[in-house]
Amino acid sequence: MTQPVAIAFKETDPEGFATQSGRIALVVGGDGKLGQAGRKLDRAMKGAIKRAVDSEAFAGLGAGEAMELSWPAAIAAEAVQLVRLDRKASADEARKAGAAIGAKLGEAGALVVAQNHPRAADLSLGLALRAYRFDYHTGEDKKAYGPVTIMVDKPEEVAAAAAPHAALAEGVFFTRDLVNEPANILTTDDFAARLAAMQELGLDVEILEEEDMKKLGMGALLGVGMGSEMPSKLVVMQWKGGEEGEAPFALVGKGVVFDAGGISLKPGAGMEEMTMDMGGAGVVSGVMRTLALRKAKANVVGLVGLVENMPDGRAQRPGDIVTSMKGDTIEVINTDAEGRLVLADVLWYAQDRFQPKAMVNLATLTGAVIVALGHENAGLFANDDKFVADILKAAKTEGEGAWHMPLQPAYDKALKSRLADMRNVGNRWGGAITAAAFLKRFVKDEVPWCHIDIAGVALPPNETTLAPKGPTGWGVRMLDRLIRDKFEA
C-alpha cells in the first residue's frame, strides 16, 4: 500500500539553513513575526523573506495558505514557502497549512520551520494527507517523496502529539488505495485477502464465503453477485481493545467492487468510475487499520459485504423476489439499486451476531444525494438524534462535511410492493431518503444507527484541501474521532 511520507521532528536549529537542499517552509503568523529561526533564514536570504511578508501578496493570504519564493539567492534550497498560520489557528487551518506544504513536496523532501507553533502536530497531519500519490499502474518512473523534517522547539512533545496522526494517515491511505484500484485487480478475492493480511496488526479477520451466507439466508446480498464470476464474500474484522465482553461499536460498509448496474445496465459514459462503488467498505477497512495501528481502547467490529454487480444470463432480474436474512422479502425493481440489498443482510447479521451498542453504515449509495448536497457533504440519516449529533460533531472537528437529512415514516410509502414485503426502490423523488428508509427496515429499534451516503464525497471531481484529485478517504478521520470521543475506555 501507499505509505505516508516519513516525517521527523527535530529541535529548531537555524545553522544549516544556507546549505539545506530541497524545499524550506517557514510558518509565519499574520502579524509577520518571523521568530529567531525565521530571522536567521531571512538574513541568509538577504532580507527577501521580510520583504515578502510585508507585501500585499502575503497580507492577502488566508489562514493556511502559502506563497512561494522560487530559487532564492544565497541559499541552496530550490524554494522557500511562506505559510500563513496564526498561533490561535484552528486544527482545520493548521492541516490546511500542512496540505499547502504537502502539495508542493518532491523527491528532495522538505524542511518545515514551525518553531514554537502550538499546531505543529496538526500541520504534520495535513502535510501527510496531501502528499499522496497512486501511480502503481503507470510506466512513468516517479521517485518517492523525500523525507520531511519539522523543526519545533519541543520535538519530543510534538512527536508524541503527532503519533496517532501517523496511524490515521495510514488508514486514510489504505482507503484511498482501495478506491483507486481497478476492478480487475481489486476483485472480491483480492479485497478479502488485503483485509485478511491485517491480522498481522492484531485484528481478528474472518471471511464468510457464499456457502456460509446461503446457510444464514442472505438472499439479498447473494442475489446481487449472481451475474459475476467473482464470488461474493462477507469479511468481519474485530478489534478488541476495550473491556472484555463489552458490546462493540459496529461499522458496516458496502463493497461493490464494480457496479455495471446488472440487468438494469448503467449508461456507458462514466461507468469506469464504478470501481469506486466499494468506497463504504474502503472507509470501514481504513478505520479498522487505524484502530489497530494506534491500539485503540475500544471494541469495534467492521463488516464489509463484497460483491460485483454484472449483467449475465444468471444475473438477478428486475421483478425477482429475494428473501433477506431478516426474513423479509424484497421485490427487485431495479438491479442497479444493489447496494441497499448488500447492506440489508450485513446490517442484520451485525446485529444478530454482535448486539452492537451502536452502528454506522457507509455506502456510495445514491446519485440522489449528490443532487441534494453536491460534493461538499455526505448525507446522514439516523434513527437517534443524539447519536447523529455526536457524528456531526466528530465530522466538524475533523473538517469533513456532513449534513443531517430527514427520515420521516412517510417516505416508507414509496417502498410498498404488491408482491413482496417491500420494493428495493421508490419513485424518483427523494431517492437518497427512500434508500435510507429501506435500510432502516433492517435496523432494530433499540440500536442507535446512522446511514451515511458518501456518493458525493468519496471520489469528487476535483482535488480537495487534503487530497489530490481522486479518492479522499472521507470518513476515516471522522469515525476515528467518534470512536475516540464516545467509545474508547
PDB file of N, CA, C and O in Angstrom, residues 368-432:
ATOM      1  N   ALA A 368     -28.701  10.473  -6.012  1.00  0.00           N
ATOM      2  CA  ALA A 368     -29.633  11.482  -5.498  1.00  0.00           C
ATOM      3  C   ALA A 368     -29.012  12.320  -4.388  1.00  0.00           C
ATOM      4  O   ALA A 368     -29.327  13.502  -4.251  1.00  0.00           O
ATOM      5  N   VAL A 369     -28.132  11.738  -3.599  1.00  0.00           N
ATOM      6  CA  VAL A 369     -27.518  12.523  -2.526  1.00  0.00           C
ATOM      7  C   VAL A 369     -26.564  13.569  -3.109  1.00  0.00           C
ATOM      8  O   VAL A 369     -26.354  14.635  -2.508  1.00  0.00           O
ATOM      9  N   ILE A 370     -25.992  13.300  -4.281  1.00  0.00           N
ATOM     10  CA  ILE A 370     -25.135  14.292  -4.929  1.00  0.00           C
ATOM     11  C   ILE A 370     -25.991  15.437  -5.469  1.00  0.00           C
ATOM     12  O   ILE A 370     -25.606  16.610  -5.377  1.00  0.00           O
ATOM     13  N   VAL A 371     -27.156  15.122  -5.991  1.00  0.00           N
ATOM     14  CA  VAL A 371     -28.072  16.160  -6.437  1.00  0.00           C
ATOM     15  C   VAL A 371     -28.447  17.065  -5.267  1.00  0.00           C
ATOM     16  O   VAL A 371     -28.520  18.289  -5.393  1.00  0.00           O
ATOM     17  N   ALA A 372     -28.648  16.474  -4.099  1.00  0.00           N
ATOM     18  CA  ALA A 372     -29.068  17.239  -2.928  1.00  0.00           C
ATOM     19  C   ALA A 372     -27.930  18.034  -2.303  1.00  0.00           C
ATOM     20  O   ALA A 372     -28.103  19.190  -1.924  1.00  0.00           O
ATOM     21  N   LEU A 373     -26.745  17.435  -2.193  1.00  0.00           N
ATOM     22  CA  LEU A 373     -25.675  18.020  -1.390  1.00  0.00           C
ATOM     23  C   LEU A 373     -24.393  18.306  -2.165  1.00  0.00           C
ATOM     24  O   LEU A 373     -23.441  18.838  -1.589  1.00  0.00           O
ATOM     25  N   GLY A 374     -24.336  17.945  -3.428  1.00  0.00           N
ATOM     26  CA  GLY A 374     -23.111  18.153  -4.183  1.00  0.00           C
ATOM     27  C   GLY A 374     -21.986  17.283  -3.660  1.00  0.00           C
ATOM     28  O   GLY A 374     -22.208  16.183  -3.131  1.00  0.00           O
ATOM     29  N   HIS A 375     -20.767  17.801  -3.801  1.00  0.00           N
ATOM     30  CA  HIS A 375     -19.588  17.042  -3.384  1.00  0.00           C
ATOM     31  C   HIS A 375     -18.975  17.588  -2.092  1.00  0.00           C
ATOM     32  O   HIS A 375     -17.855  17.236  -1.740  1.00  0.00           O
ATOM     33  N   GLU A 376     -19.740  18.436  -1.389  1.00  0.00           N
ATOM     34  CA  GLU A 376     -19.211  19.055  -0.176  1.00  0.00           C
ATOM     35  C   GLU A 376     -19.589  18.316   1.092  1.00  0.00           C
ATOM     36  O   GLU A 376     -18.886  18.403   2.105  1.00  0.00           O
ATOM     37  N   ASN A 377     -20.710  17.611   1.060  1.00  0.00           N
ATOM     38  CA  ASN A 377     -21.216  16.973   2.265  1.00  0.00           C
ATOM     39  C   ASN A 377     -21.719  15.567   1.986  1.00  0.00           C
ATOM     40  O   ASN A 377     -22.330  15.310   0.938  1.00  0.00           O
ATOM     41  N   ALA A 378     -21.487  14.673   2.928  1.00  0.00           N
ATOM     42  CA  ALA A 378     -22.138  13.369   2.924  1.00  0.00           C
ATOM     43  C   ALA A 378     -23.514  13.520   3.555  1.00  0.00           C
ATOM     44  O   ALA A 378     -23.735  14.412   4.387  1.00  0.00           O
ATOM     45  N   GLY A 379     -24.442  12.669   3.169  1.00  0.00           N
ATOM     46  CA  GLY A 379     -25.780  12.697   3.742  1.00  0.00           C
ATOM     47  C   GLY A 379     -25.903  11.719   4.893  1.00  0.00           C
ATOM     48  O   GLY A 379     -25.568  10.542   4.749  1.00  0.00           O
ATOM     49  N   LEU A 380     -26.381  12.199   6.044  1.00  0.00           N
ATOM     50  CA  LEU A 380     -26.537  11.371   7.239  1.00  0.00           C
ATOM     51  C   LEU A 380     -28.017  11.144   7.518  1.00  0.00           C
ATOM     52  O   LEU A 380     -28.807  12.098   7.569  1.00  0.00           O
ATOM     53  N   PHE A 381     -28.392   9.897   7.724  1.00  0.00           N
ATOM     54  CA  PHE A 381     -29.769   9.507   8.023  1.00  0.00           C
ATOM     55  C   PHE A 381     -29.711   8.626   9.276  1.00  0.00           C
ATOM     56  O   PHE A 381     -28.931   7.669   9.311  1.00  0.00           O
ATOM     57  N   ALA A 382     -30.521   8.927  10.271  1.00  0.00           N
ATOM     58  CA  ALA A 382     -30.357   8.222  11.540  1.00  0.00           C
ATOM     59  C   ALA A 382     -31.696   7.985  12.230  1.00  0.00           C
ATOM     60  O   ALA A 382     -32.696   8.651  11.950  1.00  0.00           O
ATOM     61  N   ASN A 383     -31.679   7.042  13.159  1.00  0.00           N
ATOM     62  CA  ASN A 383     -32.858   6.755  13.970  1.00  0.00           C
ATOM     63  C   ASN A 383     -32.714   7.292  15.392  1.00  0.00           C
ATOM     64  O   ASN A 383     -33.561   7.041  16.250  1.00  0.00           O
ATOM     65  N   ASP A 384     -31.623   8.042  15.666  1.00  0.00           N
ATOM     66  CA  ASP A 384     -31.335   8.513  17.016  1.00  0.00           C
ATOM     67  C   ASP A 384     -30.686   9.899  16.920  1.00  0.00           C
ATOM     68  O   ASP A 384     -29.568  10.024  16.412  1.00  0.00           O
ATOM     69  N   ASP A 385     -31.372  10.915  17.391  1.00  0.00           N
ATOM     70  CA  ASP A 385     -30.889  12.292  17.241  1.00  0.00           C
ATOM     71  C   ASP A 385     -29.603  12.542  18.013  1.00  0.00           C
ATOM     72  O   ASP A 385     -28.724  13.271  17.542  1.00  0.00           O
ATOM     73  N   LYS A 386     -29.476  11.971  19.200  1.00  0.00           N
ATOM     74  CA  LYS A 386     -28.260  12.192  19.987  1.00  0.00           C
ATOM     75  C   LYS A 386     -27.058  11.545  19.302  1.00  0.00           C
ATOM     76  O   LYS A 386     -25.965  12.131  19.249  1.00  0.00           O
ATOM     77  N   PHE A 387     -27.262  10.362  18.776  1.00  0.00           N
ATOM     78  CA  PHE A 387     -26.166   9.660  18.108  1.00  0.00           C
ATOM     79  C   PHE A 387     -25.704  10.422  16.873  1.00  0.00           C
ATOM     80  O   PHE A 387     -24.508  10.620  16.646  1.00  0.00           O
ATOM     81  N   VAL A 388     -26.645  10.895  16.065  1.00  0.00           N
ATOM     82  CA  VAL A 388     -26.245  11.620  14.860  1.00  0.00           C
ATOM     83  C   VAL A 388     -25.604  12.952  15.225  1.00  0.00           C
ATOM     84  O   VAL A 388     -24.709  13.437  14.516  1.00  0.00           O
ATOM     85  N   ALA A 389     -26.005  13.551  16.355  1.00  0.00           N
ATOM     86  CA  ALA A 389     -25.349  14.782  16.802  1.00  0.00           C
ATOM     87  C   ALA A 389     -23.889  14.521  17.150  1.00  0.00           C
ATOM     88  O   ALA A 389     -23.011  15.351  16.856  1.00  0.00           O
ATOM     89  N   ASP A 390     -23.610  13.375  17.751  1.00  0.00           N
ATOM     90  CA  ASP A 390     -22.225  13.002  18.059  1.00  0.00           C
ATOM     91  C   ASP A 390     -21.407  12.822  16.775  1.00  0.00           C
ATOM     92  O   ASP A 390     -20.235  13.222  16.699  1.00  0.00           O
ATOM     93  N   ILE A 391     -22.023  12.232  15.762  1.00  0.00           N
ATOM     94  CA  ILE A 391     -21.336  12.022  14.490  1.00  0.00           C
ATOM     95  C   ILE A 391     -21.066  13.357  13.807  1.00  0.00           C
ATOM     96  O   ILE A 391     -19.966  13.596  13.285  1.00  0.00           O
ATOM     97  N   LEU A 392     -22.048  14.234  13.807  1.00  0.00           N
ATOM     98  CA  LEU A 392     -21.868  15.553  13.196  1.00  0.00           C
ATOM     99  C   LEU A 392     -20.776  16.346  13.903  1.00  0.00           C
ATOM    100  O   LEU A 392     -19.988  17.049  13.260  1.00  0.00           O
ATOM    101  N   LYS A 393     -20.707  16.226  15.222  1.00  0.00           N
ATOM    102  CA  LYS A 393     -19.658  16.910  15.977  1.00  0.00           C
ATOM    103  C   LYS A 393     -18.283  16.373  15.581  1.00  0.00           C
ATOM    104  O   LYS A 393     -17.329  17.141  15.386  1.00  0.00           O
ATOM    105  N   ALA A 394     -18.165  15.053  15.466  1.00  0.00           N
ATOM    106  CA  ALA A 394     -16.892  14.451  15.062  1.00  0.00           C
ATOM    107  C   ALA A 394     -16.511  14.888  13.650  1.00  0.00           C
ATOM    108  O   ALA A 394     -15.342  15.184  13.371  1.00  0.00           O
ATOM    109  N   ALA A 395     -17.490  14.947  12.749  1.00  0.00           N
ATOM    110  CA  ALA A 395     -17.218  15.374  11.376  1.00  0.00           C
ATOM    111  C   ALA A 395     -16.747  16.822  11.342  1.00  0.00           C
ATOM    112  O   ALA A 395     -15.798  17.169  10.625  1.00  0.00           O
ATOM    113  N   LYS A 396     -17.385  17.675  12.134  1.00  0.00           N
ATOM    114  CA  LYS A 396     -16.987  19.083  12.174  1.00  0.00           C
ATOM    115  C   LYS A 396     -15.587  19.239  12.742  1.00  0.00           C
ATOM    116  O   LYS A 396     -14.768  20.015  12.227  1.00  0.00           O
ATOM    117  N   THR A 397     -15.282  18.489  13.790  1.00  0.00           N
ATOM    118  CA  THR A 397     -13.954  18.546  14.402  1.00  0.00           C
ATOM    119  C   THR A 397     -12.871  18.175  13.395  1.00  0.00           C
ATOM    120  O   THR A 397     -11.789  18.778  13.376  1.00  0.00           O
ATOM    121  N   GLU A 398     -13.156  17.202  12.551  1.00  0.00           N
ATOM    122  CA  GLU A 398     -12.174  16.723  11.584  1.00  0.00           C
ATOM    123  C   GLU A 398     -12.272  17.429  10.234  1.00  0.00           C
ATOM    124  O   GLU A 398     -11.531  17.098   9.310  1.00  0.00           O
ATOM    125  N   GLY A 399     -13.180  18.377  10.111  1.00  0.00           N
ATOM    126  CA  GLY A 399     -13.290  19.119   8.858  1.00  0.00           C
ATOM    127  C   GLY A 399     -13.850  18.313   7.710  1.00  0.00           C
ATOM    128  O   GLY A 399     -13.539  18.589   6.544  1.00  0.00           O
ATOM    129  N   GLU A 400     -14.686  17.320   8.006  1.00  0.00           N
ATOM    130  CA  GLU A 400     -15.310  16.516   6.949  1.00  0.00           C
ATOM    131  C   GLU A 400     -16.786  16.883   6.868  1.00  0.00           C
ATOM    132  O   GLU A 400     -17.539  16.749   7.836  1.00  0.00           O
ATOM    133  N   GLY A 401     -17.206  17.351   5.692  1.00  0.00           N
ATOM    134  CA  GLY A 401     -18.561  17.854   5.528  1.00  0.00           C
ATOM    135  C   GLY A 401     -19.618  16.777   5.664  1.00  0.00           C
ATOM    136  O   GLY A 401     -19.533  15.716   5.049  1.00  0.00           O
ATOM    137  N   ALA A 402     -20.653  17.064   6.475  1.00  0.00           N
ATOM    138  CA  ALA A 402     -21.748  16.121   6.689  1.00  0.00           C
ATOM    139  C   ALA A 402     -23.026  16.901   6.976  1.00  0.00           C
ATOM    140  O   ALA A 402     -22.986  17.959   7.611  1.00  0.00           O
ATOM    141  N   TRP A 403     -24.157  16.356   6.540  1.00  0.00           N
ATOM    142  CA  TRP A 403     -25.428  17.050   6.710  1.00  0.00           C
ATOM    143  C   TRP A 403     -26.510  16.045   7.103  1.00  0.00           C
ATOM    144  O   TRP A 403     -26.670  15.008   6.472  1.00  0.00           O
ATOM    145  N   HIS A 404     -27.248  16.385   8.177  1.00  0.00           N
ATOM    146  CA  HIS A 404     -28.318  15.513   8.663  1.00  0.00           C
ATOM    147  C   HIS A 404     -29.542  15.655   7.768  1.00  0.00           C
ATOM    148  O   HIS A 404     -30.097  16.743   7.623  1.00  0.00           O
ATOM    149  N   MET A 405     -29.965  14.557   7.175  1.00  0.00           N
ATOM    150  CA  MET A 405     -31.095  14.532   6.244  1.00  0.00           C
ATOM    151  C   MET A 405     -32.341  13.968   6.937  1.00  0.00           C
ATOM    152  O   MET A 405     -32.244  13.240   7.923  1.00  0.00           O
ATOM    153  N   PRO A 406     -33.532  14.269   6.420  1.00  0.00           N
ATOM    154  CA  PRO A 406     -34.769  13.774   7.054  1.00  0.00           C
ATOM    155  C   PRO A 406     -34.986  12.287   6.792  1.00  0.00           C
ATOM    156  O   PRO A 406     -34.484  11.729   5.815  1.00  0.00           O
ATOM    157  N   LEU A 407     -35.773  11.678   7.675  1.00  0.00           N
ATOM    158  CA  LEU A 407     -36.102  10.258   7.510  1.00  0.00           C
ATOM    159  C   LEU A 407     -37.459   9.978   8.175  1.00  0.00           C
ATOM    160  O   LEU A 407     -37.590   9.113   9.028  1.00  0.00           O
ATOM    161  N   GLN A 408     -38.481  10.724   7.777  1.00  0.00           N
ATOM    162  CA  GLN A 408     -39.800  10.537   8.359  1.00  0.00           C
ATOM    163  C   GLN A 408     -40.469   9.265   7.838  1.00  0.00           C
ATOM    164  O   GLN A 408     -40.170   8.810   6.738  1.00  0.00           O
ATOM    165  N   PRO A 409     -41.385   8.701   8.618  1.00  0.00           N
ATOM    166  CA  PRO A 409     -42.078   7.474   8.198  1.00  0.00           C
ATOM    167  C   PRO A 409     -42.818   7.607   6.871  1.00  0.00           C
ATOM    168  O   PRO A 409     -43.028   6.597   6.184  1.00  0.00           O
ATOM    169  N   ALA A 410     -43.198   8.817   6.492  1.00  0.00           N
ATOM    170  CA  ALA A 410     -43.958   8.991   5.246  1.00  0.00           C
ATOM    171  C   ALA A 410     -43.202   8.485   4.019  1.00  0.00           C
ATOM    172  O   ALA A 410     -43.813   8.055   3.028  1.00  0.00           O
ATOM    173  N   TYR A 411     -41.861   8.519   4.096  1.00  0.00           N
ATOM    174  CA  TYR A 411     -41.071   8.069   2.943  1.00  0.00           C
ATOM    175  C   TYR A 411     -41.186   6.567   2.724  1.00  0.00           C
ATOM    176  O   TYR A 411     -40.878   6.066   1.630  1.00  0.00           O
ATOM    177  N   ASP A 412     -41.616   5.834   3.751  1.00  0.00           N
ATOM    178  CA  ASP A 412     -41.768   4.383   3.618  1.00  0.00           C
ATOM    179  C   ASP A 412     -42.806   3.994   2.577  1.00  0.00           C
ATOM    180  O   ASP A 412     -42.742   2.908   1.986  1.00  0.00           O
ATOM    181  N   LYS A 413     -43.782   4.880   2.365  1.00  0.00           N
ATOM    182  CA  LYS A 413     -44.880   4.531   1.459  1.00  0.00           C
ATOM    183  C   LYS A 413     -44.382   4.206   0.053  1.00  0.00           C
ATOM    184  O   LYS A 413     -44.972   3.382  -0.655  1.00  0.00           O
ATOM    185  N   ALA A 414     -43.274   4.852  -0.348  1.00  0.00           N
ATOM    186  CA  ALA A 414     -42.755   4.636  -1.703  1.00  0.00           C
ATOM    187  C   ALA A 414     -42.179   3.240  -1.900  1.00  0.00           C
ATOM    188  O   ALA A 414     -41.950   2.822  -3.034  1.00  0.00           O
ATOM    189  N   LEU A 415     -41.953   2.516  -0.800  1.00  0.00           N
ATOM    190  CA  LEU A 415     -41.350   1.187  -0.883  1.00  0.00           C
ATOM    191  C   LEU A 415     -42.387   0.059  -0.863  1.00  0.00           C
ATOM    192  O   LEU A 415     -42.021  -1.117  -0.857  1.00  0.00           O
ATOM    193  N   LYS A 416     -43.661   0.418  -0.872  1.00  0.00           N
ATOM    194  CA  LYS A 416     -44.700  -0.605  -0.806  1.00  0.00           C
ATOM    195  C   LYS A 416     -44.718  -1.431  -2.087  1.00  0.00           C
ATOM    196  O   LYS A 416     -44.664  -0.899  -3.192  1.00  0.00           O
ATOM    197  N   SER A 417     -44.776  -2.754  -1.934  1.00  0.00           N
ATOM    198  CA  SER A 417     -44.806  -3.678  -3.068  1.00  0.00           C
ATOM    199  C   SER A 417     -46.118  -4.444  -3.083  1.00  0.00           C
ATOM    200  O   SER A 417     -46.668  -4.792  -2.028  1.00  0.00           O
ATOM    201  N   ARG A 418     -46.622  -4.727  -4.270  1.00  0.00           N
ATOM    202  CA  ARG A 418     -47.832  -5.538  -4.397  1.00  0.00           C
ATOM    203  C   ARG A 418     -47.554  -7.005  -4.137  1.00  0.00           C
ATOM    204  O   ARG A 418     -48.425  -7.751  -3.666  1.00  0.00           O
ATOM    205  N   LEU A 419     -46.289  -7.435  -4.392  1.00  0.00           N
ATOM    206  CA  LEU A 419     -45.988  -8.863  -4.374  1.00  0.00           C
ATOM    207  C   LEU A 419     -45.092  -9.314  -3.227  1.00  0.00           C
ATOM    208  O   LEU A 419     -45.009 -10.505  -2.944  1.00  0.00           O
ATOM    209  N   ALA A 420     -44.389  -8.367  -2.600  1.00  0.00           N
ATOM    210  CA  ALA A 420     -43.436  -8.741  -1.553  1.00  0.00           C
ATOM    211  C   ALA A 420     -43.572  -7.785  -0.374  1.00  0.00           C
ATOM    212  O   ALA A 420     -44.420  -6.886  -0.379  1.00  0.00           O
ATOM    213  N   ASP A 421     -42.751  -7.992   0.635  1.00  0.00           N
ATOM    214  CA  ASP A 421     -42.812  -7.118   1.810  1.00  0.00           C
ATOM    215  C   ASP A 421     -42.386  -5.695   1.487  1.00  0.00           C
ATOM    216  O   ASP A 421     -42.794  -4.749   2.164  1.00  0.00           O
ATOM    217  N   MET A 422     -41.555  -5.538   0.461  1.00  0.00           N
ATOM    218  CA  MET A 422     -41.094  -4.193   0.076  1.00  0.00           C
ATOM    219  C   MET A 422     -40.483  -4.252  -1.314  1.00  0.00           C
ATOM    220  O   MET A 422     -40.118  -5.319  -1.814  1.00  0.00           O
ATOM    221  N   ARG A 423     -40.345  -3.077  -1.940  1.00  0.00           N
ATOM    222  CA  ARG A 423     -39.582  -2.906  -3.169  1.00  0.00           C
ATOM    223  C   ARG A 423     -38.186  -2.400  -2.803  1.00  0.00           C
ATOM    224  O   ARG A 423     -37.992  -1.844  -1.723  1.00  0.00           O
ATOM    225  N   ASN A 424     -37.235  -2.564  -3.708  1.00  0.00           N
ATOM    226  CA  ASN A 424     -35.891  -2.055  -3.394  1.00  0.00           C
ATOM    227  C   ASN A 424     -35.698  -0.607  -3.823  1.00  0.00           C
ATOM    228  O   ASN A 424     -34.676  -0.004  -3.505  1.00  0.00           O
ATOM    229  N   VAL A 425     -36.649  -0.024  -4.525  1.00  0.00           N
ATOM    230  CA  VAL A 425     -36.593   1.404  -4.863  1.00  0.00           C
ATOM    231  C   VAL A 425     -37.982   2.004  -4.741  1.00  0.00           C
ATOM    232  O   VAL A 425     -39.001   1.302  -4.837  1.00  0.00           O
ATOM    233  N   GLY A 426     -38.016   3.335  -4.549  1.00  0.00           N
ATOM    234  CA  GLY A 426     -39.274   4.055  -4.563  1.00  0.00           C
ATOM    235  C   GLY A 426     -39.446   4.728  -5.915  1.00  0.00           C
ATOM    236  O   GLY A 426     -39.036   4.207  -6.941  1.00  0.00           O
ATOM    237  N   ASN A 427     -40.041   5.938  -5.889  1.00  0.00           N
ATOM    238  CA  ASN A 427     -40.149   6.702  -7.133  1.00  0.00           C
ATOM    239  C   ASN A 427     -38.918   7.594  -7.260  1.00  0.00           C
ATOM    240  O   ASN A 427     -37.964   7.457  -6.506  1.00  0.00           O
ATOM    241  N   ARG A 428     -38.914   8.532  -8.189  1.00  0.00           N
ATOM    242  CA  ARG A 428     -37.714   9.328  -8.446  1.00  0.00           C
ATOM    243  C   ARG A 428     -37.509  10.418  -7.396  1.00  0.00           C
ATOM    244  O   ARG A 428     -36.447  11.034  -7.362  1.00  0.00           O
ATOM    245  N   TRP A 429     -38.502  10.695  -6.577  1.00  0.00           N
ATOM    246  CA  TRP A 429     -38.406  11.807  -5.636  1.00  0.00           C
ATOM    247  C   TRP A 429     -37.777  11.351  -4.319  1.00  0.00           C
ATOM    248  O   TRP A 429     -38.161  10.339  -3.751  1.00  0.00           O
ATOM    249  N   GLY A 430     -36.825  12.142  -3.836  1.00  0.00           N
ATOM    250  CA  GLY A 430     -36.199  11.821  -2.546  1.00  0.00           C
ATOM    251  C   GLY A 430     -35.487  10.489  -2.553  1.00  0.00           C
ATOM    252  O   GLY A 430     -35.561   9.728  -1.581  1.00  0.00           O
ATOM    253  N   GLY A 431     -34.768  10.211  -3.649  1.00  0.00           N
ATOM    254  CA  GLY A 431     -34.170   8.883  -3.798  1.00  0.00           C
ATOM    255  C   GLY A 431     -33.176   8.513  -2.707  1.00  0.00           C
ATOM    256  O   GLY A 431     -33.105   7.349  -2.289  1.00  0.00           O
ATOM    257  N   ALA A 432     -32.389   9.478  -2.224  1.00  0.00           N
ATOM    258  CA  ALA A 432     -31.439   9.172  -1.160  1.00  0.00           C
ATOM    259  C   ALA A 432     -32.170   8.840   0.135  1.00  0.00           C
ATOM    260  O   ALA A 432     -31.708   8.006   0.934  1.00  0.00           O
TER     261      ALA A 432
END
